[in-house]
Amino acid sequence: MAKVLLINPPSETLGPENLRITNVLYPPPPGGIALVAACLEQAGHKVTIEDLVIAPRSEKDLLDAIATTGVDAVGFSVLGPAFYATRQMMRSIRTRFSKIRLFAGNALPSEFPEWFLNEVPECDVVIVGEGEATTVELIENNFASGTAGAMLQGDESFRPRPQLHDLDALPFPAWHLLPYRQYRASPQLLMRSEPTLGIIQSRGCPFSCGFCAQNFAWKKVRKRSVESVADEIARNARDLDIHHFGLYDSIFPLEKDYGEKLYHALEHRNLLGRVRFFCETRVDMVWPSTFEWLQKAGLHLTFLGIESPKENLLAQLDKKSPEVTIRKAVNTLREAGIRTYGLFMIGLPGETAVDREALGRFSRSLSLDVASFGIYSQYAGSPGVRSNPEIRPEDLLDGNWQMDGELGRAQKDLMRSFYLRPSLIARHLWQRDIKMDRMFKGFLQLLPALPAR
């Protein structure tokens, strides 16, 4: 039996102690780490998890904890903005514990394994692609070369691991290893701080939008059975007392009959009226009958990938969202009794200030309950990055969280113009679906900064 520590590292772009995200929002639950941990536990290993985003701790405290538990290996889940923190922690661990094995996975190291191993020589192994089976085999082989899906430092015999075919064969995420009740629905999700966990129904996406990294490791679409999804919801409700969930698929559902199937599966488990959830989808996949069934099953909010009303800007990224389709999707969801969250994007290649003004007017013309205006970013594994040989891994280490610069100011202006409308404020006050302290903090975030004296 091996002792393994898995770490969800913090990001410098979130600010000191991650306050950029924790002051108003809530960090999402790290489902990937929880699933890898479950697989390791299933294989008989001892696993601990440190989520340093939701529970920051000093480097000394972390090293002392490692010394106390006596772990054999430490693994990191690394997205671009967490690179620098990960490298520093790996250096510190290697300096103090020369025999502990260090490994990394997730989008950045998986997409650029040779670069990562070169930049972080303390890292022994990069997990390339899906990490569950590879991590278990790597631990059980004591980090020996030849493990499919594992690129070892200085070993040129790497071979990829075939993707998992049967998602139902995976165990449910090991949420018990995390402070799972601290993962709560953010105010934008229209929930009053209720504990919230994530569920994945599928891997992969049938589309290839240039801004999305969904297919960096999941090149083929695979789906869990509705029975498996319903069983996981039932387990979380029964064993963890969690009754609110996010379906974190990039598109949910992928099939028109899934709503009715999920309704009956939850009905069979006596969960109707006892659980609620949200999901994300494309505007051209909002099928009326499907979402009527999903609403009856517990769906209360749907994220809509709108991005921009300018079709010429989206076309270059292989995405289409005609205005008539967007309006139809929003109205269909409202008629079904489901609230809507519009996902917009600014800073698209070729975008002008005039385009952003048009986007703002368009967002306010829709009957959306909530909206966000993300800044276009390049992500490891996205088609836009893979097709551009001039992009280097170093260019992907900033997640565009900063609020300074032209786009940062435009983002804040768009948020103000959308949220500081009397009609929308009155609606949320009447519905009382956002906790007042969070609403107040969000309001303060939108106010213009006072001039320096």
CSV table of C-alpha atoms in Angstrom, one decimal, residues 86-342:
chain,number,residue,atom,x,y,z
A,86,THR,CA,3.2,24.2,-8.6
A,87,ARG,CA,6.9,24.6,-9.6
A,88,GLN,CA,7.7,26.3,-6.3
A,89,MET,CA,6.0,23.6,-4.2
A,90,MET,CA,7.7,20.8,-6.1
A,91,ARG,CA,11.1,22.5,-5.6
A,92,SER,CA,10.5,22.8,-1.9
A,93,ILE,CA,9.2,19.2,-1.5
A,94,ARG,CA,12.2,17.8,-3.4
A,95,THR,CA,14.6,19.9,-1.3
A,96,ARG,CA,13.3,18.6,2.0
A,97,PHE,CA,12.2,15.1,0.9
A,98,SER,CA,14.5,13.6,-1.7
A,99,LYS,CA,12.8,10.2,-1.9
A,100,ILE,CA,9.2,11.4,-2.4
A,101,ARG,CA,8.0,10.9,-6.0
A,102,LEU,CA,6.4,13.9,-7.7
A,103,PHE,CA,4.0,13.8,-10.6
A,104,ALA,CA,1.7,16.2,-12.4
A,105,GLY,CA,-1.4,15.9,-14.6
A,106,ASN,CA,-4.3,18.0,-16.1
A,107,ALA,CA,-4.3,20.3,-19.1
A,108,LEU,CA,-0.9,22.1,-19.0
A,109,PRO,CA,1.5,19.2,-18.3
A,110,SER,CA,-0.6,16.8,-20.3
A,111,GLU,CA,-0.5,19.0,-23.4
A,112,PHE,CA,3.2,19.9,-23.1
A,113,PRO,CA,4.8,17.0,-21.1
A,114,GLU,CA,8.4,17.5,-22.4
A,115,TRP,CA,8.3,21.2,-21.8
A,116,PHE,CA,6.9,20.7,-18.3
A,117,LEU,CA,9.5,18.1,-17.3
A,118,ASN,CA,12.2,20.5,-18.6
A,119,GLU,CA,10.8,23.5,-16.7
A,120,VAL,CA,10.2,21.5,-13.5
A,121,PRO,CA,13.1,19.0,-13.3
A,122,GLU,CA,11.9,18.1,-9.8
A,123,CYS,CA,8.9,16.5,-11.4
A,124,ASP,CA,9.4,12.7,-11.9
A,125,VAL,CA,6.4,12.0,-14.2
A,126,VAL,CA,3.7,13.7,-16.2
A,127,ILE,CA,0.4,12.0,-16.6
A,128,VAL,CA,-0.7,12.4,-20.2
A,129,GLY,CA,-4.4,12.2,-21.0
A,130,GLU,CA,-6.9,10.6,-18.6
A,131,GLY,CA,-5.3,10.1,-15.3
A,132,GLU,CA,-7.3,7.5,-13.4
A,133,ALA,CA,-5.8,4.2,-14.6
A,134,THR,CA,-2.4,5.6,-15.4
A,135,THR,CA,-2.0,7.0,-11.8
A,136,VAL,CA,-2.9,3.7,-10.2
A,137,GLU,CA,-0.6,1.7,-12.4
A,138,LEU,CA,2.2,4.2,-11.9
A,139,ILE,CA,1.9,4.0,-8.1
A,140,GLU,CA,1.7,0.2,-8.2
A,141,ASN,CA,4.8,0.0,-10.5
A,142,ASN,CA,6.7,2.2,-8.2
A,143,PHE,CA,7.2,4.8,-11.0
A,144,ALA,CA,8.9,2.3,-13.3
A,145,SER,CA,9.2,3.1,-16.9
A,146,GLY,CA,6.8,1.6,-19.4
A,147,THR,CA,3.6,2.7,-17.7
A,148,ALA,CA,1.2,3.7,-20.6
A,149,GLY,CA,0.2,7.3,-20.3
A,150,ALA,CA,3.1,8.3,-18.0
A,151,MET,CA,6.1,10.3,-19.4
A,152,LEU,CA,9.0,9.9,-17.0
A,153,GLN,CA,11.8,12.3,-16.6
A,154,GLY,CA,14.7,11.3,-19.0
A,155,ASP,CA,12.8,8.3,-20.4
A,156,GLU,CA,12.1,8.3,-24.1
A,157,SER,CA,10.0,5.1,-24.2
A,158,PHE,CA,6.6,6.9,-23.7
A,159,ARG,CA,3.5,5.3,-25.1
A,160,PRO,CA,0.0,6.7,-24.8
A,161,ARG,CA,-2.8,5.0,-23.0
A,162,PRO,CA,-6.0,4.3,-24.8
A,163,GLN,CA,-9.0,6.2,-23.5
A,164,LEU,CA,-11.3,4.6,-21.1
A,165,HIS,CA,-14.3,3.1,-22.9
A,166,ASP,CA,-16.7,2.4,-20.1
A,167,LEU,CA,-17.2,5.4,-17.9
A,168,ASP,CA,-19.6,3.5,-15.7
A,169,ALA,CA,-16.6,1.4,-14.5
A,170,LEU,CA,-15.2,4.3,-12.6
A,171,PRO,CA,-15.9,4.7,-8.9
A,172,PHE,CA,-17.7,7.8,-7.7
A,173,PRO,CA,-15.4,10.7,-6.7
A,174,ALA,CA,-13.9,10.5,-3.2
A,175,TRP,CA,-15.4,13.7,-1.8
A,176,HIS,CA,-15.0,12.4,1.7
A,177,LEU,CA,-11.3,13.3,1.4
A,178,LEU,CA,-12.1,16.9,0.8
A,179,PRO,CA,-13.9,19.6,2.9
A,180,TYR,CA,-16.9,18.9,0.6
A,181,ARG,CA,-19.4,21.0,2.4
A,182,GLN,CA,-17.3,24.1,1.7
A,183,TYR,CA,-17.9,23.9,-2.0
A,184,ARG,CA,-21.0,26.0,-2.4
A,185,ALA,CA,-23.0,27.4,-5.2
A,186,SER,CA,-21.8,30.9,-6.1
A,187,PRO,CA,-24.3,33.8,-6.0
A,188,GLN,CA,-24.4,33.8,-9.8
A,189,LEU,CA,-25.9,30.3,-9.6
A,190,LEU,CA,-29.0,31.7,-7.8
A,191,MET,CA,-28.5,29.6,-4.7
A,192,ARG,CA,-28.3,30.8,-1.1
A,193,SER,CA,-24.8,29.3,-0.4
A,194,GLU,CA,-25.9,25.7,-0.5
A,195,PRO,CA,-23.2,23.0,-0.5
A,196,THR,CA,-22.7,21.9,-4.2
A,197,LEU,CA,-20.7,19.1,-5.8
A,198,GLY,CA,-20.1,18.4,-9.5
A,199,ILE,CA,-21.1,15.4,-11.6
A,200,ILE,CA,-19.8,14.6,-15.1
A,201,GLN,CA,-22.1,12.7,-17.4
A,202,SER,CA,-19.8,12.5,-20.4
A,203,ARG,CA,-16.3,13.1,-21.7
A,204,GLY,CA,-15.5,14.8,-24.9
A,205,CYS,CA,-17.5,17.1,-27.1
A,206,PRO,CA,-18.9,16.6,-30.6
A,207,PHE,CA,-17.8,20.2,-31.5
A,208,SER,CA,-14.4,21.8,-31.8
A,209,CYS,CA,-14.8,25.5,-30.8
A,210,GLY,CA,-11.5,27.2,-31.2
A,211,PHE,CA,-11.6,28.7,-27.7
A,212,CYS,CA,-12.4,25.5,-25.8
A,213,ALA,CA,-9.9,23.0,-24.4
A,214,GLN,CA,-12.5,20.3,-23.8
A,215,ASN,CA,-10.9,17.9,-26.3
A,216,PHE,CA,-7.3,18.2,-25.1
A,217,ALA,CA,-7.5,14.7,-23.5
A,218,TRP,CA,-11.0,13.6,-24.5
A,219,LYS,CA,-10.8,13.1,-28.3
A,220,LYS,CA,-13.8,10.8,-28.4
A,221,VAL,CA,-17.2,11.4,-26.9
A,222,ARG,CA,-18.2,8.8,-24.2
A,223,LYS,CA,-21.2,8.9,-22.0
A,224,ARG,CA,-22.2,7.4,-18.7
A,225,SER,CA,-25.5,5.6,-18.4
A,226,VAL,CA,-28.3,7.6,-16.8
A,227,GLU,CA,-28.4,4.9,-14.1
A,228,SER,CA,-24.8,5.5,-13.1
A,229,VAL,CA,-25.5,9.3,-12.9
A,230,ALA,CA,-28.6,8.8,-10.8
A,231,ASP,CA,-26.7,6.4,-8.5
A,232,GLU,CA,-24.0,9.0,-7.9
A,233,ILE,CA,-26.6,11.6,-7.1
A,234,ALA,CA,-28.3,9.2,-4.7
A,235,ARG,CA,-24.9,8.4,-3.1
A,236,ASN,CA,-24.2,12.1,-2.5
A,237,ALA,CA,-27.6,12.8,-1.1
A,238,ARG,CA,-27.6,9.7,1.2
A,239,ASP,CA,-24.0,9.6,2.4
A,240,LEU,CA,-22.9,13.2,2.2
A,241,ASP,CA,-26.2,15.0,2.7
A,242,ILE,CA,-25.5,17.0,-0.5
A,243,HIS,CA,-28.6,17.9,-2.6
A,244,HIS,CA,-27.4,20.4,-5.1
A,245,PHE,CA,-25.2,19.5,-8.1
A,246,GLY,CA,-23.6,21.0,-11.1
A,247,LEU,CA,-23.6,18.9,-14.3
A,248,TYR,CA,-20.1,20.0,-15.4
A,249,ASP,CA,-20.2,18.7,-18.9
A,250,SER,CA,-19.5,21.3,-21.5
A,251,ILE,CA,-22.8,20.3,-23.1
A,252,PHE,CA,-25.6,18.7,-21.1
A,253,PRO,CA,-27.4,16.7,-22.2
A,254,LEU,CA,-26.2,15.4,-25.5
A,255,GLU,CA,-29.3,13.4,-26.3
A,256,LYS,CA,-32.9,14.6,-26.7
A,257,ASP,CA,-34.4,11.8,-24.6
A,258,TYR,CA,-32.0,12.2,-21.7
A,259,GLY,CA,-34.3,14.5,-19.7
A,260,GLU,CA,-37.1,12.0,-19.5
A,261,LYS,CA,-34.7,9.2,-18.7
A,262,LEU,CA,-33.1,11.2,-15.8
A,263,TYR,CA,-36.5,12.1,-14.5
A,264,HIS,CA,-37.6,8.5,-14.2
A,265,ALA,CA,-34.2,7.4,-12.8
A,266,LEU,CA,-34.5,10.0,-10.0
A,267,GLU,CA,-38.2,9.1,-9.5
A,268,HIS,CA,-37.2,5.4,-9.0
A,269,ARG,CA,-34.7,6.5,-6.3
A,270,ASN,CA,-37.3,8.7,-4.5
A,271,LEU,CA,-35.2,11.8,-5.3
A,272,LEU,CA,-37.7,14.0,-7.1
A,273,GLY,CA,-38.1,17.2,-5.1
A,274,ARG,CA,-35.1,16.4,-3.0
A,275,VAL,CA,-32.3,17.4,-5.4
A,276,ARG,CA,-31.6,20.4,-7.6
A,277,PHE,CA,-28.9,20.9,-10.3
A,278,PHE,CA,-27.7,23.2,-13.0
A,279,CYS,CA,-26.0,22.5,-16.4
A,280,GLU,CA,-24.4,24.1,-19.4
A,281,THR,CA,-25.4,23.7,-23.1
A,282,ARG,CA,-25.3,25.3,-26.5
A,283,VAL,CA,-28.1,27.5,-27.6
A,284,ASP,CA,-28.8,25.2,-30.6
A,285,MET,CA,-29.3,22.2,-28.2
A,286,VAL,CA,-32.1,23.7,-26.0
A,287,TRP,CA,-34.8,21.2,-26.9
A,288,PRO,CA,-38.2,22.2,-25.4
A,289,SER,CA,-39.4,18.7,-24.4
A,290,THR,CA,-36.0,17.7,-23.0
A,291,PHE,CA,-35.7,20.7,-20.7
A,292,GLU,CA,-39.3,20.4,-19.6
A,293,TRP,CA,-38.4,16.9,-18.3
A,294,LEU,CA,-35.1,18.2,-16.8
A,295,GLN,CA,-37.0,21.0,-15.0
A,296,LYS,CA,-39.3,18.4,-13.4
A,297,ALA,CA,-36.2,16.4,-12.5
A,298,GLY,CA,-34.7,19.3,-10.6
A,299,LEU,CA,-32.9,21.5,-13.1
A,300,HIS,CA,-33.2,25.1,-12.0
A,301,LEU,CA,-30.5,27.0,-14.0
A,302,THR,CA,-28.9,26.5,-17.4
A,303,PHE,CA,-25.7,28.1,-18.6
A,304,LEU,CA,-25.9,29.2,-22.2
A,305,GLY,CA,-22.8,29.5,-24.3
A,306,ILE,CA,-23.6,32.7,-26.2
A,307,GLU,CA,-20.1,34.3,-26.4
A,308,SER,CA,-21.0,37.1,-28.9
A,309,PRO,CA,-23.8,38.2,-31.2
A,310,LYS,CA,-21.2,38.9,-33.9
A,311,GLU,CA,-21.3,35.9,-36.1
A,312,ASN,CA,-18.2,37.0,-38.0
A,313,LEU,CA,-16.1,36.9,-34.7
A,314,LEU,CA,-17.4,33.5,-33.8
A,315,ALA,CA,-17.0,32.0,-37.3
A,316,GLN,CA,-13.2,32.2,-37.1
A,317,LEU,CA,-13.4,30.1,-33.9
A,318,ASP,CA,-15.7,27.5,-35.5
A,319,LYS,CA,-18.7,28.5,-33.5
A,320,LYS,CA,-22.2,29.6,-34.6
A,321,SER,CA,-24.8,31.3,-32.4
A,322,PRO,CA,-27.3,33.1,-34.6
A,323,GLU,CA,-29.3,35.8,-32.7
A,324,VAL,CA,-32.6,34.2,-33.5
A,325,THR,CA,-31.3,30.9,-32.0
A,326,ILE,CA,-30.1,32.6,-28.9
A,327,ARG,CA,-33.4,34.4,-28.2
A,328,LYS,CA,-35.3,31.2,-28.8
A,329,ALA,CA,-33.1,29.2,-26.4
A,330,VAL,CA,-33.5,31.9,-23.6
A,331,ASN,CA,-37.3,32.0,-24.1
A,332,THR,CA,-37.6,28.2,-24.2
A,333,LEU,CA,-35.9,27.8,-20.9
A,334,ARG,CA,-37.9,30.6,-19.2
A,335,GLU,CA,-41.1,29.0,-20.4
A,336,ALA,CA,-40.0,25.7,-18.9
A,337,GLY,CA,-39.4,27.5,-15.5
A,338,ILE,CA,-35.6,27.3,-15.8
A,339,ARG,CA,-33.5,30.4,-15.1
A,340,THR,CA,-30.8,31.4,-17.5
A,341,TYR,CA,-27.1,32.3,-17.2
A,342,GLY,CA,-25.6,33.9,-20.3
